[in-house]
mmCIF file of C-alpha atoms and ligand atoms in Angstrom:
data_model
loop_
_atom_site.group_PDB
_atom_site.id
_atom_site.type_symbol
_atom_site.label_atom_id
_atom_site.label_comp_id
_atom_site.label_asym_id
_atom_site.label_seq_id
_atom_site.Cartn_x
_atom_site.Cartn_y
_atom_site.Cartn_z
ATOM 1 C CA MET A 1 1.740 -26.154 -1.648
ATOM 2 C CA ALA A 2 0.471 -22.748 -1.193
ATOM 3 C CA ALA A 3 -2.640 -21.855 -3.165
ATOM 4 C CA ILE A 4 -1.222 -19.358 -5.796
ATOM 5 C CA ILE A 5 -3.966 -15.689 -5.490
ATOM 6 C CA SER A 6 -3.452 -14.281 -8.945
ATOM 7 C CA GLY A 7 -3.143 -10.981 -9.811
ATOM 8 C CA LYS A 8 -4.361 -11.227 -13.114
ATOM 9 C CA GLU A 9 -7.624 -12.882 -12.243
ATOM 10 C CA VAL A 10 -8.419 -10.392 -9.993
ATOM 11 C CA SER A 11 -7.337 -7.411 -12.056
ATOM 12 C CA ALA A 12 -9.206 -8.556 -14.309
ATOM 13 C CA LYS A 13 -11.686 -8.877 -12.314
ATOM 14 C CA VAL A 14 -11.831 -5.257 -11.166
ATOM 15 C CA ARG A 15 -11.005 -3.703 -14.509
ATOM 16 C CA GLU A 16 -14.154 -5.227 -15.491
ATOM 17 C CA GLN A 17 -16.293 -4.116 -12.902
ATOM 18 C CA VAL A 18 -15.022 -0.573 -13.629
ATOM 19 C CA ARG A 19 -15.858 -0.730 -17.348
ATOM 20 C CA GLU A 20 -19.680 -1.626 -16.533
ATOM 21 C CA GLU A 21 -19.806 1.306 -14.133
ATOM 22 C CA CYS A 22 -18.023 3.687 -16.609
ATOM 23 C CA GLU A 23 -20.786 2.545 -19.540
ATOM 24 C CA SER A 24 -23.358 3.266 -16.804
ATOM 25 C CA LEU A 25 -21.491 6.895 -16.208
ATOM 26 C CA LYS A 26 -21.347 7.741 -19.730
ATOM 27 C CA ALA A 27 -25.143 7.188 -19.954
ATOM 28 C CA LYS A 28 -25.278 10.460 -17.383
ATOM 29 C CA GLY A 29 -23.208 11.858 -19.554
ATOM 30 C CA VAL A 30 -19.734 11.648 -17.770
ATOM 31 C CA THR A 31 -17.059 9.763 -19.536
ATOM 32 C CA PRO A 32 -13.642 9.471 -16.985
ATOM 33 C CA GLY A 33 -10.545 10.975 -17.774
ATOM 34 C CA LEU A 34 -7.391 11.049 -16.939
ATOM 35 C CA ALA A 35 -4.191 12.537 -17.438
ATOM 36 C CA VAL A 36 -0.726 11.016 -17.211
ATOM 37 C CA ILE A 37 2.438 12.905 -17.034
ATOM 38 C CA ILE A 38 5.796 11.820 -18.038
ATOM 39 C CA VAL A 39 8.804 14.398 -17.735
ATOM 40 C CA GLY A 40 12.023 12.799 -19.460
ATOM 41 C CA ASP A 41 12.559 8.971 -21.187
ATOM 42 C CA ASP A 42 13.162 7.150 -18.599
ATOM 43 C CA PRO A 43 12.189 3.519 -20.277
ATOM 44 C CA ALA A 44 10.450 1.987 -17.667
ATOM 45 C CA SER A 45 8.264 4.803 -16.501
ATOM 46 C CA ARG A 46 7.402 5.074 -20.730
ATOM 47 C CA VAL A 47 6.731 1.091 -20.106
ATOM 48 C CA TYR A 48 4.718 1.917 -17.006
ATOM 49 C CA VAL A 49 2.360 5.056 -18.821
ATOM 50 C CA ASN A 50 2.547 3.391 -22.236
ATOM 51 C CA ASN A 51 0.120 0.059 -19.946
ATOM 52 C CA LYS A 52 -1.761 3.169 -17.682
ATOM 53 C CA LYS A 53 -3.427 4.518 -21.280
ATOM 54 C CA LYS A 54 -3.754 0.879 -22.769
ATOM 55 C CA ALA A 55 -5.706 0.406 -19.357
ATOM 56 C CA CYS A 56 -7.545 3.683 -19.839
ATOM 57 C CA ALA A 57 -8.791 2.617 -23.635
ATOM 58 C CA GLU A 58 -9.887 -1.194 -22.117
ATOM 59 C CA VAL A 59 -12.066 0.393 -19.307
ATOM 60 C CA GLY A 60 -13.756 3.089 -21.719
ATOM 61 C CA PHE A 61 -12.237 6.196 -20.604
ATOM 62 C CA VAL A 62 -10.328 9.282 -22.011
ATOM 63 C CA SER A 63 -6.620 9.520 -21.336
ATOM 64 C CA GLU A 64 -4.556 12.400 -22.834
ATOM 65 C CA GLU A 65 -0.824 11.438 -22.187
ATOM 66 C CA TYR A 66 2.006 14.504 -21.576
ATOM 67 C CA ALA A 67 5.519 13.689 -22.757
ATOM 68 C CA LEU A 68 7.653 16.228 -21.916
ATOM 69 C CA PRO A 69 11.351 16.838 -22.663
ATOM 70 C CA ALA A 70 13.779 16.058 -19.370
ATOM 71 C CA GLU A 71 14.318 19.878 -19.303
ATOM 72 C CA THR A 72 10.962 20.996 -18.778
ATOM 73 C CA THR A 73 10.971 23.252 -15.576
ATOM 74 C CA GLN A 74 9.439 23.208 -12.426
ATOM 75 C CA GLU A 75 7.111 26.014 -13.834
ATOM 76 C CA GLU A 76 6.060 24.521 -16.733
ATOM 77 C CA LEU A 77 5.211 21.857 -15.129
ATOM 78 C CA LEU A 78 3.506 23.014 -12.211
ATOM 79 C CA LYS A 79 1.426 25.664 -14.351
ATOM 80 C CA LEU A 80 0.390 22.139 -16.359
ATOM 81 C CA ILE A 81 -0.887 20.895 -13.622
ATOM 82 C CA GLU A 82 -2.977 24.265 -12.800
ATOM 83 C CA GLU A 83 -4.146 23.670 -16.117
ATOM 84 C CA LEU A 84 -5.554 20.302 -15.513
ATOM 85 C CA ASN A 85 -6.959 21.065 -12.110
ATOM 86 C CA GLY A 86 -8.743 23.608 -14.030
ATOM 87 C CA ARG A 87 -10.377 21.371 -16.500
ATOM 88 C CA ALA A 88 -13.815 19.197 -16.152
ATOM 89 C CA ASP A 89 -13.211 16.917 -18.467
ATOM 90 C CA ILE A 90 -10.083 15.595 -16.435
ATOM 91 C CA ASN A 91 -11.230 13.651 -13.488
ATOM 92 C CA GLY A 92 -7.800 12.181 -12.472
ATOM 93 C CA ILE A 93 -4.192 13.566 -12.703
ATOM 94 C CA LEU A 94 -0.719 11.173 -12.689
ATOM 95 C CA CYS A 95 2.501 12.334 -12.330
ATOM 96 C CA GLN A 96 4.930 9.064 -12.952
ATOM 97 C CA LEU A 97 7.224 9.081 -11.170
ATOM 98 C CA PRO A 98 10.613 9.494 -10.233
ATOM 99 C CA LEU A 99 10.984 12.544 -12.355
ATOM 100 C CA PRO A 100 13.792 14.021 -13.788
ATOM 101 C CA ARG A 101 16.319 15.801 -10.671
ATOM 102 C CA HIS A 102 16.685 19.520 -11.099
ATOM 103 C CA LEU A 103 12.337 18.630 -9.971
ATOM 104 C CA ASP A 104 10.708 18.998 -7.062
ATOM 105 C CA GLU A 105 8.541 16.159 -6.449
ATOM 106 C CA LYS A 106 7.172 17.298 -3.312
ATOM 107 C CA ALA A 107 5.952 20.590 -5.096
ATOM 108 C CA VAL A 108 4.559 18.605 -7.743
ATOM 109 C CA ILE A 109 2.332 16.438 -5.595
ATOM 110 C CA ASN A 110 1.224 19.323 -3.487
ATOM 111 C CA ALA A 111 -0.106 20.664 -7.166
ATOM 112 C CA ILE A 112 -2.430 18.235 -7.806
ATOM 113 C CA SER A 113 -5.802 18.708 -6.972
ATOM 114 C CA PRO A 114 -6.056 15.987 -3.913
ATOM 115 C CA LEU A 115 -9.962 14.951 -5.872
ATOM 116 C CA LYS A 116 -7.767 14.539 -8.358
ATOM 117 C CA ASP A 117 -5.062 12.859 -7.226
ATOM 118 C CA VAL A 118 -5.672 9.036 -8.354
ATOM 119 C CA ASP A 119 -2.121 8.075 -6.664
ATOM 120 C CA ALA A 120 -3.267 9.438 -3.163
ATOM 121 C CA PHE A 121 0.815 10.594 -2.489
ATOM 122 C CA HIS A 122 -1.084 14.270 -1.828
ATOM 123 C CA PRO A 123 -0.312 15.044 1.539
ATOM 124 C CA SER A 124 -4.332 15.813 2.634
ATOM 125 C CA ASN A 125 -5.070 11.934 1.090
ATOM 126 C CA VAL A 126 -2.185 10.799 3.014
ATOM 127 C CA GLY A 127 -3.935 12.226 6.072
ATOM 128 C CA ARG A 128 -6.710 10.741 4.971
ATOM 129 C CA ILE A 129 -5.709 7.550 4.714
ATOM 130 C CA MET A 130 -4.274 7.993 8.243
ATOM 131 C CA ILE A 131 -7.991 8.629 10.149
ATOM 132 C CA GLY A 132 -9.508 5.729 7.922
ATOM 133 C CA ASP A 133 -11.647 8.947 6.187
ATOM 134 C CA TYR A 134 -10.748 7.989 2.256
ATOM 135 C CA HIS A 135 -11.782 8.631 -1.515
ATOM 136 C CA PHE A 136 -9.035 6.911 -2.808
ATOM 137 C CA LEU A 137 -6.177 4.859 -1.468
ATOM 138 C CA PRO A 138 -2.547 4.556 -3.167
ATOM 139 C CA CYS A 139 -3.083 2.216 -5.742
ATOM 140 C CA THR A 140 -0.102 -1.544 -4.926
ATOM 141 C CA PRO A 141 -1.216 -1.583 -1.540
ATOM 142 C CA ALA A 142 -4.997 -1.053 -2.313
ATOM 143 C CA GLY A 143 -4.330 -3.855 -4.611
ATOM 144 C CA VAL A 144 -2.812 -6.147 -2.621
ATOM 145 C CA MET A 145 -6.177 -5.342 0.612
ATOM 146 C CA GLU A 146 -7.964 -6.725 -2.873
ATOM 147 C CA LEU A 147 -6.353 -9.056 -3.672
ATOM 148 C CA MET A 148 -6.762 -10.876 0.582
ATOM 149 C CA HIS A 149 -10.654 -9.941 0.342
ATOM 150 C CA HIS A 150 -10.946 -12.171 -3.260
ATOM 151 C CA ALA A 151 -8.654 -14.744 -1.353
ATOM 152 C CA GLY A 152 -10.965 -14.814 1.402
ATOM 153 C CA ILE A 153 -8.108 -13.611 3.720
ATOM 154 C CA ASP A 154 -9.134 -11.663 6.888
ATOM 155 C CA ALA A 155 -6.347 -9.853 8.601
ATOM 156 C CA ALA A 156 -8.323 -8.827 11.742
ATOM 157 C CA GLY A 157 -6.601 -10.003 15.429
ATOM 158 C CA LYS A 158 -3.119 -11.796 12.940
ATOM 159 C CA SER A 159 0.187 -10.903 13.323
ATOM 160 C CA CYS A 160 0.739 -8.790 9.574
ATOM 161 C CA VAL A 161 4.216 -7.845 9.394
ATOM 162 C CA VAL A 162 5.349 -5.273 6.626
ATOM 163 C CA ILE A 163 8.760 -5.179 5.296
ATOM 164 C CA GLY A 164 9.631 -1.990 3.592
ATOM 165 C CA ARG A 165 8.507 1.809 5.067
ATOM 166 C CA SER A 166 8.028 3.685 1.628
ATOM 167 C CA ASN A 167 5.478 6.774 1.134
ATOM 168 C CA ILE A 168 3.993 4.616 -1.558
ATOM 169 C CA VAL A 169 3.821 1.220 -0.760
ATOM 170 C CA GLY A 170 5.710 0.070 3.180
ATOM 171 C CA LYS A 171 3.619 2.884 4.991
ATOM 172 C CA PRO A 172 -0.046 2.924 3.671
ATOM 173 C CA MET A 173 0.111 -1.017 2.989
ATOM 174 C CA ALA A 174 1.221 -0.664 7.411
ATOM 175 C CA MET A 175 -2.081 1.151 8.059
ATOM 176 C CA LEU A 176 -4.510 -0.948 5.552
ATOM 177 C CA LEU A 177 -3.759 -3.827 7.641
ATOM 178 C CA LEU A 178 -4.483 -1.570 10.451
ATOM 179 C CA HIS A 179 -7.997 -0.885 9.530
ATOM 180 C CA GLU A 180 -9.034 -4.304 8.867
ATOM 181 C CA ASN A 181 -7.536 -4.745 12.610
ATOM 182 C CA GLY A 182 -4.350 -6.626 11.496
ATOM 183 C CA THR A 183 -1.123 -6.299 14.366
ATOM 184 C CA VAL A 184 1.219 -4.793 12.514
ATOM 185 C CA THR A 185 4.588 -4.517 12.741
ATOM 186 C CA ILE A 186 6.787 -2.311 9.795
ATOM 187 C CA CYS A 187 9.997 -3.672 10.004
ATOM 188 C CA HIS A 188 12.758 -1.632 7.395
ATOM 189 C CA SER A 189 16.578 -1.607 7.102
ATOM 190 C CA ARG A 190 17.592 -0.869 10.928
ATOM 191 C CA THR A 191 14.985 -3.613 12.185
ATOM 192 C CA LYS A 192 17.581 -5.904 14.444
ATOM 193 C CA ASN A 193 16.216 -8.681 14.333
ATOM 194 C CA LEU A 194 13.928 -9.084 11.117
ATOM 195 C CA LYS A 195 13.639 -13.055 10.846
ATOM 196 C CA GLU A 196 12.330 -13.471 14.088
ATOM 197 C CA ILE A 197 9.861 -10.832 12.957
ATOM 198 C CA CYS A 198 9.156 -12.040 9.757
ATOM 199 C CA SER A 199 8.539 -15.569 11.131
ATOM 200 C CA ASN A 200 5.941 -15.184 13.079
ATOM 201 C CA ALA A 201 3.904 -13.789 10.813
ATOM 202 C CA ASP A 202 0.452 -14.818 9.939
ATOM 203 C CA ILE A 203 0.180 -12.170 6.864
ATOM 204 C CA LEU A 204 4.280 -10.515 5.360
ATOM 205 C CA VAL A 205 4.401 -8.194 3.275
ATOM 206 C CA ALA A 206 7.446 -8.096 1.306
ATOM 207 C CA ALA A 207 7.997 -4.351 -0.082
ATOM 208 C CA VAL A 208 12.028 -4.122 0.235
ATOM 209 C CA GLY A 209 13.071 -3.781 -3.551
ATOM 210 C CA LYS A 210 15.205 -6.749 -3.287
ATOM 211 C CA ALA A 211 15.367 -9.652 -5.289
ATOM 212 C CA LYS A 212 14.798 -13.717 -3.851
ATOM 213 C CA PHE A 213 15.500 -11.539 -0.434
ATOM 214 C CA VAL A 214 12.265 -13.084 1.081
ATOM 215 C CA LYS A 215 13.567 -16.866 2.098
ATOM 216 C CA ALA A 216 12.436 -19.654 3.988
ATOM 217 C CA ASP A 217 14.159 -19.807 7.114
ATOM 218 C CA MET A 218 12.237 -16.269 7.911
ATOM 219 C CA VAL A 219 8.239 -17.950 6.504
ATOM 220 C CA LYS A 220 6.073 -19.072 9.469
ATOM 221 C CA GLU A 221 4.165 -22.805 8.319
ATOM 222 C CA GLY A 222 0.976 -21.805 6.566
ATOM 223 C CA ALA A 223 1.648 -17.772 6.780
ATOM 224 C CA VAL A 224 -0.071 -15.500 4.014
ATOM 225 C CA VAL A 225 3.142 -14.533 1.579
ATOM 226 C CA LEU A 226 2.061 -11.217 -0.290
ATOM 227 C CA ASP A 227 5.124 -10.272 -1.863
ATOM 228 C CA VAL A 228 4.797 -6.563 -3.626
ATOM 229 C CA GLY A 229 8.293 -6.294 -4.932
ATOM 230 C CA ILE A 230 10.244 -6.000 -8.880
ATOM 231 C CA ASN A 231 13.053 -7.113 -9.673
ATOM 232 C CA ARG A 232 15.480 -8.722 -11.684
ATOM 233 C CA ASP A 233 16.896 -12.018 -10.718
ATOM 234 C CA GLU A 234 20.900 -12.957 -11.755
ATOM 235 C CA ASN A 235 19.828 -14.402 -15.258
ATOM 236 C CA GLY A 236 17.769 -11.026 -15.746
ATOM 237 C CA LYS A 237 14.199 -12.581 -14.774
ATOM 238 C CA LEU A 238 11.440 -10.844 -13.608
ATOM 239 C CA CYS A 239 11.371 -12.050 -9.890
ATOM 240 C CA GLY A 240 10.408 -10.954 -6.164
ATOM 241 C CA ASP A 241 11.146 -9.999 -2.969
ATOM 242 C CA VAL A 242 10.547 -13.493 -1.825
ATOM 243 C CA ASP A 243 12.563 -16.569 -2.716
ATOM 244 C CA PHE A 244 9.237 -18.383 -4.006
ATOM 245 C CA ASP A 245 10.788 -21.740 -4.984
ATOM 246 C CA GLU A 246 11.591 -21.708 -1.250
ATOM 247 C CA VAL A 247 8.707 -20.106 0.703
ATOM 248 C CA GLU A 248 5.862 -21.565 -1.677
ATOM 249 C CA PRO A 249 5.551 -24.749 -0.065
ATOM 250 C CA LYS A 250 5.494 -23.218 3.904
ATOM 251 C CA ALA A 251 2.742 -20.557 2.360
ATOM 252 C CA SER A 252 -0.692 -21.105 2.524
ATOM 253 C CA TYR A 253 -1.087 -18.431 0.014
ATOM 254 C CA ILE A 254 0.940 -16.521 -2.319
ATOM 255 C CA THR A 255 1.596 -14.085 -4.958
ATOM 256 C CA PRO A 256 3.912 -14.580 -7.658
ATOM 257 C CA VAL A 257 6.012 -12.366 -9.919
ATOM 258 C CA PRO A 258 4.948 -11.550 -12.440
ATOM 259 C CA GLY A 259 0.932 -11.783 -11.910
ATOM 260 C CA GLY A 260 0.743 -11.412 -9.078
ATOM 261 C CA VAL A 261 0.796 -7.413 -6.698
ATOM 262 C CA GLY A 262 1.837 -5.706 -10.569
ATOM 263 C CA PRO A 263 -1.140 -5.637 -12.761
ATOM 264 C CA MET A 264 -3.750 -4.879 -9.291
ATOM 265 C CA THR A 265 -1.761 -1.917 -9.299
ATOM 266 C CA ILE A 266 -3.019 0.007 -12.480
ATOM 267 C CA ALA A 267 -6.626 -2.141 -11.928
ATOM 268 C CA MET A 268 -6.849 0.363 -9.028
ATOM 269 C CA LEU A 269 -6.250 3.225 -10.863
ATOM 270 C CA MET A 270 -8.739 2.519 -13.426
ATOM 271 C CA LYS A 271 -11.022 2.055 -10.134
ATOM 272 C CA ASN A 272 -9.558 5.716 -8.336
ATOM 273 C CA THR A 273 -10.408 7.524 -11.109
ATOM 274 C CA LEU A 274 -13.604 6.353 -11.791
ATOM 275 C CA MET A 275 -13.925 7.207 -7.826
ATOM 276 C CA ALA A 276 -12.909 10.864 -8.999
ATOM 277 C CA ALA A 277 -15.009 11.185 -11.264
ATOM 278 C CA LYS A 278 -18.379 9.926 -9.680
ATOM 279 C CA ILE A 279 -17.033 12.861 -7.283
ATOM 280 C CA GLN A 280 -15.972 15.578 -9.288
ATOM 281 C CA ASN A 281 -20.300 14.681 -11.060
ATOM 282 C CA GLY A 282 -21.722 14.072 -7.240
ATOM 283 C CA LEU A 283 -22.656 10.688 -8.183
HETATM 284 P P1 NDP B 301 11.885 1.609 -1.482
HETATM 285 O O1 NDP B 301 13.794 1.570 -2.237
HETATM 286 O O2 NDP B 301 11.543 3.593 -1.118
HETATM 287 O O3 NDP B 301 11.411 1.120 0.277
HETATM 288 C C1 NDP B 301 12.337 -0.274 0.437
HETATM 289 C C2 NDP B 301 12.089 0.015 1.328
HETATM 290 O O4 NDP B 301 12.784 -1.510 2.004
HETATM 291 C C3 NDP B 301 12.560 0.991 2.573
HETATM 292 O O5 NDP B 301 11.760 0.922 3.857
HETATM 293 C C4 NDP B 301 14.391 0.108 3.088
HETATM 294 O O6 NDP B 301 14.383 0.131 4.719
HETATM 295 C C5 NDP B 301 13.775 -1.618 3.480
HETATM 296 N N1 NDP B 301 14.744 -2.380 3.335
HETATM 297 C C6 NDP B 301 15.932 -2.193 2.507
HETATM 298 N N2 NDP B 301 17.263 -3.196 3.026
HETATM 299 C C7 NDP B 301 16.054 -3.760 3.657
HETATM 300 C C8 NDP B 301 16.693 -5.254 4.671
HETATM 301 N N3 NDP B 301 18.271 -5.556 4.429
HETATM 302 N N4 NDP B 301 15.783 -5.286 5.813
HETATM 303 C C9 NDP B 301 14.883 -4.519 5.900
HETATM 304 N N5 NDP B 301 14.176 -3.970 4.840
HETATM 305 C C10 NDP B 301 15.052 -3.238 4.322
HETATM 306 O O7 NDP B 301 10.696 0.915 -2.218
HETATM 307 P P2 NDP B 301 9.013 1.198 -3.250
HETATM 308 O O8 NDP B 301 8.452 0.575 -1.356
HETATM 309 O O9 NDP B 301 9.086 2.016 -3.772
HETATM 310 O O10 NDP B 301 9.186 -0.225 -3.113
HETATM 311 C C11 NDP B 301 9.402 -1.724 -2.623
HETATM 312 C C12 NDP B 301 9.928 -2.880 -4.399
HETATM 313 O O11 NDP B 301 8.106 -3.019 -4.750
HETATM 314 C C13 NDP B 301 10.475 -2.757 -5.504
HETATM 315 O O12 NDP B 301 10.868 -3.723 -5.705
HETATM 316 C C14 NDP B 301 9.381 -2.042 -6.232
HETATM 317 O O13 NDP B 301 9.978 -2.280 -7.664
HETATM 318 C C15 NDP B 301 8.415 -2.740 -5.783
HETATM 319 N N6 NDP B 301 7.072 -2.078 -6.532
HETATM 320 C C16 NDP B 301 6.094 -2.859 -6.628
HETATM 321 C C17 NDP B 301 5.043 -2.060 -7.458
HETATM 322 C C18 NDP B 301 3.772 -2.994 -7.977
HETATM 323 O O14 NDP B 301 2.915 -2.307 -9.241
HETATM 324 N N7 NDP B 301 3.792 -3.984 -7.719
HETATM 325 C C19 NDP B 301 4.953 -0.374 -7.128
HETATM 326 C C20 NDP B 301 5.860 0.336 -6.403
HETATM 327 C C21 NDP B 301 6.683 -0.348 -5.888
HETATM 328 P P3 NDP B 301 14.791 1.911 5.341
HETATM 329 O O15 NDP B 301 13.178 2.948 4.995
HETATM 330 O O16 NDP B 301 15.684 1.978 6.215
HETATM 331 O O17 NDP B 301 15.768 2.154 3.479
#
């Protein structure tokens, strides 16, 4: 039986730490501010944006929402980002992805000032992560690391396997495990002997985007299993990339879905925004 690592608990602790630090920043005259831009009316994006605004209010940040119509032009969006880059009271800028197709996501990410890029998607921040000299870490992989630290799991010398190589999860996840001295393998849709590679992992991170993809025969006895996936199963119920019922008896630690990595992402966004406010105010 695995120990369940509760993202609900750990994220509440992170948010409480941020709230306390925010109070002491306010005493110095600084209130962290986050601007959240949403273009169009994607229902999932709307839920994420609402949750981010709620989290800001809870920790004491000011948040501003810019809900732009789906037909917003690239020029209009870039102009808004430029304005926000120049405002001293806005420390973090986040543009909810995905954007409508006619907008150039890369150009939008590049337009956000790296010091306000609290998602850590700007190429300059990605490069900083690569060399291990960073201000911000991308929220989801940072949340996974926070869960590991909280559970006392050390990646050093361990065989770490990440399934998925996206820019926002898989690749930075692998880099963070490497920084902590894990021996890291990244798997993807063209990996040939996936089952064999996964079943040798001491630490297995699933970021595939496929419901219950990781089965018991892909997991080593006693492995740590960290599930990033957010999917719906055949009954429409929220589930991860790991088949929890099958895998849990074999693992030593496992994160559930919901209540695992998910709540960590927003908590780490709050941490990044606090850090941005500190850096921009020389604190
Ligand atoms: P992407 O779709 O961008 O990436 C999925 C990755 O999985 C790709 O690298 C792909 O390989 C790989 N993959 C797909 N099929 C297979 C397969 N059969 N075997 C091996 N690898 C495969 O997804 P994201 O990284 O954005 O997200 C992954 C999951 O995490 C999703 O469920 C998403 O909803 C969730 N997520 C959760 C967050 C949270 O807050 N908890 C935040 C962000 C994402 P290839 O590159 O070859 O196509």
